[in-house]
Amino acid sequence: MTAFTLSPEEAQVQATARAFLRDFVDNSYLNEQEESATGFEPLRWVRMRDLGWSSVHLPDRVGGADGSLVDAALITRECGRAAYASPLLQTLRAATTMSALGADKTYDDVLSRIGDGEIATLVAPPDRAVVADVAAGGFVLSGRPVVVEWLAQADWVVLVLPTVGQDCIGAVVPADFLGDRAVEVPSIDNERIVRLDLDGLELPEDVVRSTNVSATEAAYALARADLLRASAMVGGAQDVVERTAKYALERHQFGQPLGRFQAVRHHLARMVIAADGAQLLCDDALDRAQPGADETAIAQAAVFAAGRAYVDVVLTAAQVHGGVGTTVEHILHHHFRRAKAMQLRSGQRSARLRELHHALVVRKEGVEGSLW
Amino acid sequence: MKTVIGPTQRQFLADLRSYLDGLDPELVAATRAENIEDPMQPRENGRRFLRRLAADGWLGVSWPTEYGGQGRTEIEHWLFAEELYSRRLPNGLLTLNVIGPTLMLMGSEAQKADYLPRIINGDQVFAIGYSEPDAGSDLASLRTRAVRDGDEYVVNGQKIWTTGGDVATHYWLAARTGRPEDKHRGVSLFIVPMDAPGISITPIITQGGERTTSVFLDDVRIPASQRIGEENEGWAAIVCALNFERMFFHNEPRWELEQLAGWADAQGLLEGETPQAYALQERMGEHAVDVEICRLFALRGAGMLAAGQVPRAEASANKIWWGELRQRICNTGLDLVGEDGTIATGSPYAPAGGHLEHGLQSSPVWRFGGGTNEIQLDIIANHGLGMPR
């Protein structure tokens, strides 16, 4: 239904991204890439770099386009719509996090490399599966293995990890620093993932760029990064709704289009409501994504709503499509698998909801954006 | 990208809050008690309260200044409605938010000059007469007849679910002027004084304790000048008013979640590392996200109105989200309370002041009032997605 208000420049970003992806992405292409060795086409990556996508929201001083988080989110939304998998989302997330933690230019050298087209990924386990402890000459990590997207293809790995106390550290290492700690594993969707075992890893002092980052600051940086994923999920949900509505007009059963049956119409309307709610909250969070804890809470709410909506709409879309929607001949299978995978990358639902409870319900009067 | 709340709106809200904080506490307390008991219709204190707001220039926030309003946008109007609801105070309900704006768009110059000043003064309260015993959401099958007789119409029939019928001064009445087989093309809309000869009102008490009424019309004579728009063309006014009605649900779920949170907090149920506390926090967290979305659905519609657009599918989405969420929150709350939840409102032992129990008892209305949610889903399928009828 009615879209949010984009400035002319933002509308241009959106239109360019949509046109670029439409030029080559379809189900056959997605299937082909998923079966390929790298999972994406490096030549396309060069093209996306040339379009300025991976550094769209980075400052001019590191070769970025000086755009906003909204610009980056519009690009990830289009990738989400197309079900297009590449290291772009992770690179944008890593860069966003470094920008937020490194207002003092701490990460500018790596951000410049990203501006030049290098690939980055982000390790920030949402359920605090890895912690950092001070050790002689740096930090030593402990915890259970975590899943990371596109690490095998990345040049840089950004780590944002809690310390044993309350604070967090921010570190950045060349990907080969992690050596054989990363094992490629199959993913339920078309993104590439590794299982990364950081237990016992020593991070020397020089790779740890930020120490004593407060939990609030770290949460804010990661919330901005996660909003990019939320926007991708919103895009995915929107595409599924539009695609399913189109199918309901084309496909006839019992002598009429599916869209004339009230049971189907109501499914479709519920999908619209879910996708719209997620989009409204995501856009509101993007608009409010300024430093501060309250915006962090809204961003987390947007991530939750986007994941829930994407999964809800693909489940219903599969029902409306029937058998054809479950085959690899139809693009819906990519959305179906990506929806759950992208939702799960935010960690455990119950943990996220408890955080939201603390942020939105317990929060007291007089706080900007407070529920009460 | 920008959302609809900017510095202007924040300042408006700050001014409104400071105004409301400064009102006579006795008036506020009396109004609040009455409103909690039955929010659907301002009675004695509610009327007093609305007249106070009118005298201070706070009614009709989005009404143009030429009609005595503040001339602000629908966004501020919605914020006004939300703030008053959060305090459990009346905001003018259907009369200010639905009838007034519809009259501005569809009424004759004489009707606007006659009614709008008295509405914004808080002197007139409207009740809406659409439903009939054989026509709920299927308004196209109305049977109440209005037969032309010179400069007047003579109306006969029966209406049901006229909420506020016993406190209203005027009736916003849909009646058939064409043939029954013309369905919605044979309906006209009239304004009738509630005390016109031939009108009799019977109260209906709902399970939630709210009052609604049944209205009998027996040879009621209405001057033709009181018809809105052309004869047989009342449908446009009905649709217009319904869209306003579906947009001006505000953030009631927020108030209900607050009751739930307050009760659970007082019981110590939200703290600690127990499975029960975790489970409750999860549910509260999800309800809180849904309350935020509720607000954004309403603000989207207000933003569209402010931009001169008419929310249709968007109004329906707002209405569905709102009504279902309230029911879900009250139901969650009572599940949590357990057997104490059977203690009814009115007892000092009723958990959460009885608000959750009262809320759940009232909740069926939220899912069908203003047009059933199933009809709303069809509107979204048609207008939002272009499905064939």
CSV table of N, CA, C and O in Angstrom, one decimal, chain A residues 1 259 261-274, chain B residues 137 246 312-321 324 367 370-388:
chain,number,residue,atom,x,y,z
A,1,MET,N,0.8,-1.2,0.0
A,1,MET,CA,0.0,0.0,0.0
A,1,MET,C,0.9,1.2,0.0
A,1,MET,O,2.0,1.2,-0.5
A,259,GLY,N,-8.0,-15.2,-6.5
A,259,GLY,CA,-8.2,-13.9,-5.8
A,259,GLY,C,-9.7,-13.6,-5.6
A,259,GLY,O,-10.0,-12.6,-5.0
A,261,PHE,N,-11.7,-16.0,-4.3
A,261,PHE,CA,-12.1,-16.8,-3.1
A,261,PHE,C,-11.8,-16.1,-1.8
A,261,PHE,O,-10.7,-15.7,-1.6
A,262,GLN,N,-12.8,-16.0,-1.0
A,262,GLN,CA,-12.6,-15.2,0.2
A,262,GLN,C,-11.5,-15.7,1.1
A,262,GLN,O,-10.7,-15.0,1.7
A,263,ALA,N,-11.4,-17.1,1.2
A,263,ALA,CA,-10.3,-17.6,2.0
A,263,ALA,C,-8.9,-17.1,1.5
A,263,ALA,O,-8.1,-16.8,2.3
A,264,VAL,N,-8.8,-17.1,0.2
A,264,VAL,CA,-7.5,-16.7,-0.4
A,264,VAL,C,-7.3,-15.2,-0.2
A,264,VAL,O,-6.2,-14.7,0.2
A,265,ARG,N,-8.4,-14.4,-0.4
A,265,ARG,CA,-8.3,-13.0,-0.2
A,265,ARG,C,-7.9,-12.6,1.2
A,265,ARG,O,-7.1,-11.7,1.4
A,266,HIS,N,-8.5,-13.3,2.1
A,266,HIS,CA,-8.1,-13.0,3.5
A,266,HIS,C,-6.7,-13.4,3.8
A,266,HIS,O,-6.0,-12.6,4.6
A,267,HIS,N,-6.2,-14.5,3.3
A,267,HIS,CA,-4.8,-14.8,3.4
A,267,HIS,C,-3.9,-13.6,2.9
A,267,HIS,O,-3.0,-13.1,3.5
A,268,LEU,N,-4.3,-13.1,1.7
A,268,LEU,CA,-3.5,-12.1,1.0
A,268,LEU,C,-3.6,-10.8,1.9
A,268,LEU,O,-2.5,-10.1,2.0
A,269,ALA,N,-4.7,-10.5,2.4
A,269,ALA,CA,-4.9,-9.2,3.2
A,269,ALA,C,-4.0,-9.3,4.4
A,269,ALA,O,-3.4,-8.3,4.9
A,270,ARG,N,-4.0,-10.5,5.1
A,270,ARG,CA,-3.2,-10.7,6.3
A,270,ARG,C,-1.7,-10.5,5.9
A,270,ARG,O,-0.9,-10.0,6.7
A,271,MET,N,-1.3,-10.9,4.7
A,271,MET,CA,0.1,-10.8,4.3
A,271,MET,C,0.4,-9.3,4.2
A,271,MET,O,1.5,-8.8,4.6
A,272,VAL,N,-0.5,-8.5,3.6
A,272,VAL,CA,-0.3,-7.1,3.4
A,272,VAL,C,-0.1,-6.4,4.8
A,272,VAL,O,0.8,-5.6,5.0
A,273,ILE,N,-1.0,-6.8,5.7
A,273,ILE,CA,-0.9,-6.2,7.0
A,273,ILE,C,0.4,-6.5,7.7
A,273,ILE,O,1.1,-5.6,8.3
A,274,ALA,N,0.9,-7.7,7.6
A,274,ALA,CA,2.1,-8.1,8.2
A,274,ALA,C,3.3,-7.3,7.6
A,274,ALA,O,4.2,-6.8,8.3
B,137,SER,N,-23.0,-5.5,8.8
B,137,SER,CA,-22.0,-4.9,7.8
B,137,SER,C,-22.5,-4.9,6.4
B,137,SER,O,-21.9,-4.2,5.6
B,246,ARG,N,-12.6,4.4,10.9
B,246,ARG,CA,-11.6,3.4,11.0
B,246,ARG,C,-10.2,4.0,11.2
B,246,ARG,O,-9.3,3.3,11.6
B,312,ARG,N,-8.0,4.0,2.5
B,312,ARG,CA,-9.1,3.1,2.5
B,312,ARG,C,-8.6,1.7,3.0
B,312,ARG,O,-8.8,1.4,4.1
B,313,ALA,N,-7.8,1.0,2.2
B,313,ALA,CA,-7.2,-0.2,2.7
B,313,ALA,C,-6.3,0.1,3.9
B,313,ALA,O,-6.3,-0.7,4.8
B,314,GLU,N,-5.7,1.2,3.9
B,314,GLU,CA,-4.9,1.6,5.1
B,314,GLU,C,-5.7,1.8,6.3
B,314,GLU,O,-5.3,1.4,7.4
B,315,ALA,N,-6.9,2.4,6.2
B,315,ALA,CA,-7.8,2.5,7.3
B,315,ALA,C,-8.3,1.2,7.8
B,315,ALA,O,-8.4,0.9,9.0
B,316,SER,N,-8.5,0.3,6.9
B,316,SER,CA,-8.9,-1.1,7.3
B,316,SER,C,-7.8,-1.8,8.0
B,316,SER,O,-8.1,-2.5,9.0
B,317,ALA,N,-6.6,-1.7,7.5
B,317,ALA,CA,-5.5,-2.4,8.2
B,317,ALA,C,-5.3,-1.8,9.6
B,317,ALA,O,-5.1,-2.6,10.6
B,318,ASN,N,-5.5,-0.5,9.8
B,318,ASN,CA,-5.4,0.1,11.1
B,318,ASN,C,-6.5,-0.5,12.0
B,318,ASN,O,-6.2,-0.8,13.2
B,319,LYS,N,-7.7,-0.6,11.5
B,319,LYS,CA,-8.8,-1.0,12.3
B,319,LYS,C,-8.6,-2.5,12.7
B,319,LYS,O,-8.9,-2.8,13.9
B,320,ILE,N,-8.2,-3.3,11.8
B,320,ILE,CA,-8.0,-4.7,12.2
B,320,ILE,C,-6.9,-4.9,13.2
B,320,ILE,O,-7.0,-5.6,14.2
B,321,TRP,N,-5.8,-4.2,13.0
B,321,TRP,CA,-4.6,-4.3,13.9
B,321,TRP,C,-5.0,-3.9,15.3
B,321,TRP,O,-4.8,-4.6,16.3
B,324,GLU,N,-7.8,-6.4,17.0
B,324,GLU,CA,-7.3,-7.7,17.4
B,324,GLU,C,-6.2,-7.6,18.5
B,324,GLU,O,-6.2,-8.5,19.4
B,367,ARG,N,-13.8,-6.1,17.1
B,367,ARG,CA,-13.5,-6.8,15.9
B,367,ARG,C,-14.6,-6.7,14.9
B,367,ARG,O,-14.4,-7.1,13.7
B,370,GLY,N,-17.8,-0.9,13.3
B,370,GLY,CA,-17.3,-0.1,12.2
B,370,GLY,C,-17.1,-1.0,11.0
B,370,GLY,O,-16.3,-0.6,10.1
B,371,GLY,N,-17.7,-2.1,10.9
B,371,GLY,CA,-17.6,-3.0,9.8
B,371,GLY,C,-16.7,-4.2,10.2
B,371,GLY,O,-15.6,-4.0,10.7
B,372,THR,N,-17.2,-5.4,10.0
B,372,THR,CA,-16.4,-6.6,10.6
B,372,THR,C,-15.0,-6.7,10.0
B,372,THR,O,-14.8,-6.2,8.9
B,373,ASN,N,-14.1,-7.3,10.7
B,373,ASN,CA,-12.8,-7.4,10.2
B,373,ASN,C,-12.7,-8.2,9.0
B,373,ASN,O,-11.8,-8.0,8.2
B,374,GLU,N,-13.6,-9.1,8.8
B,374,GLU,CA,-13.6,-9.9,7.5
B,374,GLU,C,-13.9,-9.0,6.3
B,374,GLU,O,-13.3,-9.1,5.3
B,375,ILE,N,-14.9,-8.0,6.6
B,375,ILE,CA,-15.1,-7.1,5.5
B,375,ILE,C,-13.9,-6.2,5.3
B,375,ILE,O,-13.5,-5.9,4.1
B,376,GLN,N,-13.2,-5.9,6.3
B,376,GLN,CA,-12.0,-5.1,6.2
B,376,GLN,C,-10.9,-5.8,5.4
B,376,GLN,O,-10.2,-5.2,4.5
B,377,LEU,N,-10.8,-7.1,5.6
B,377,LEU,CA,-9.8,-7.9,4.8
B,377,LEU,C,-10.2,-7.9,3.4
B,377,LEU,O,-9.3,-7.8,2.5
B,378,ASP,N,-11.5,-7.9,3.1
B,378,ASP,CA,-11.9,-7.9,1.7
B,378,ASP,C,-11.6,-6.5,1.1
B,378,ASP,O,-11.2,-6.4,-0.1
B,379,ILE,N,-11.7,-5.4,1.9
B,379,ILE,CA,-11.4,-4.1,1.4
B,379,ILE,C,-9.9,-4.0,1.0
B,379,ILE,O,-9.5,-3.5,0.0
B,380,ILE,N,-9.1,-4.6,1.9
B,380,ILE,CA,-7.6,-4.6,1.6
B,380,ILE,C,-7.3,-5.4,0.3
B,380,ILE,O,-6.5,-5.0,-0.5
B,381,ALA,N,-8.0,-6.6,0.2
B,381,ALA,CA,-7.8,-7.4,-1.0
B,381,ALA,C,-8.2,-6.6,-2.3
B,381,ALA,O,-7.5,-6.6,-3.3
B,382,ASN,N,-9.3,-5.9,-2.2
B,382,ASN,CA,-9.8,-5.2,-3.4
B,382,ASN,C,-8.9,-3.9,-3.6
B,382,ASN,O,-8.4,-3.8,-4.7
B,383,HIS,N,-8.9,-3.1,-2.6
B,383,HIS,CA,-8.2,-1.8,-2.8
B,383,HIS,C,-6.7,-1.8,-2.7
B,383,HIS,O,-6.0,-1.0,-3.2
B,384,GLY,N,-6.2,-2.7,-1.8
B,384,GLY,CA,-4.8,-2.7,-1.6
B,384,GLY,C,-4.1,-3.6,-2.6
B,384,GLY,O,-2.9,-3.3,-2.9
B,385,LEU,N,-4.8,-4.6,-3.1
B,385,LEU,CA,-4.1,-5.6,-4.0
B,385,LEU,C,-4.7,-5.8,-5.3
B,385,LEU,O,-4.2,-6.5,-6.2
B,386,GLY,N,-5.9,-5.1,-5.6
B,386,GLY,CA,-6.5,-5.2,-6.9
B,386,GLY,C,-7.1,-6.6,-7.2
B,386,GLY,O,-7.2,-7.0,-8.3
B,387,MET,N,-7.6,-7.3,-6.1
B,387,MET,CA,-8.2,-8.6,-6.4
B,387,MET,C,-9.6,-8.3,-6.9
B,387,MET,O,-10.3,-7.3,-6.6
B,388,PRO,N,-10.1,-9.3,-7.8
B,388,PRO,CA,-11.4,-9.1,-8.3
B,388,PRO,C,-12.5,-9.3,-7.2
B,388,PRO,O,-12.3,-10.1,-6.3
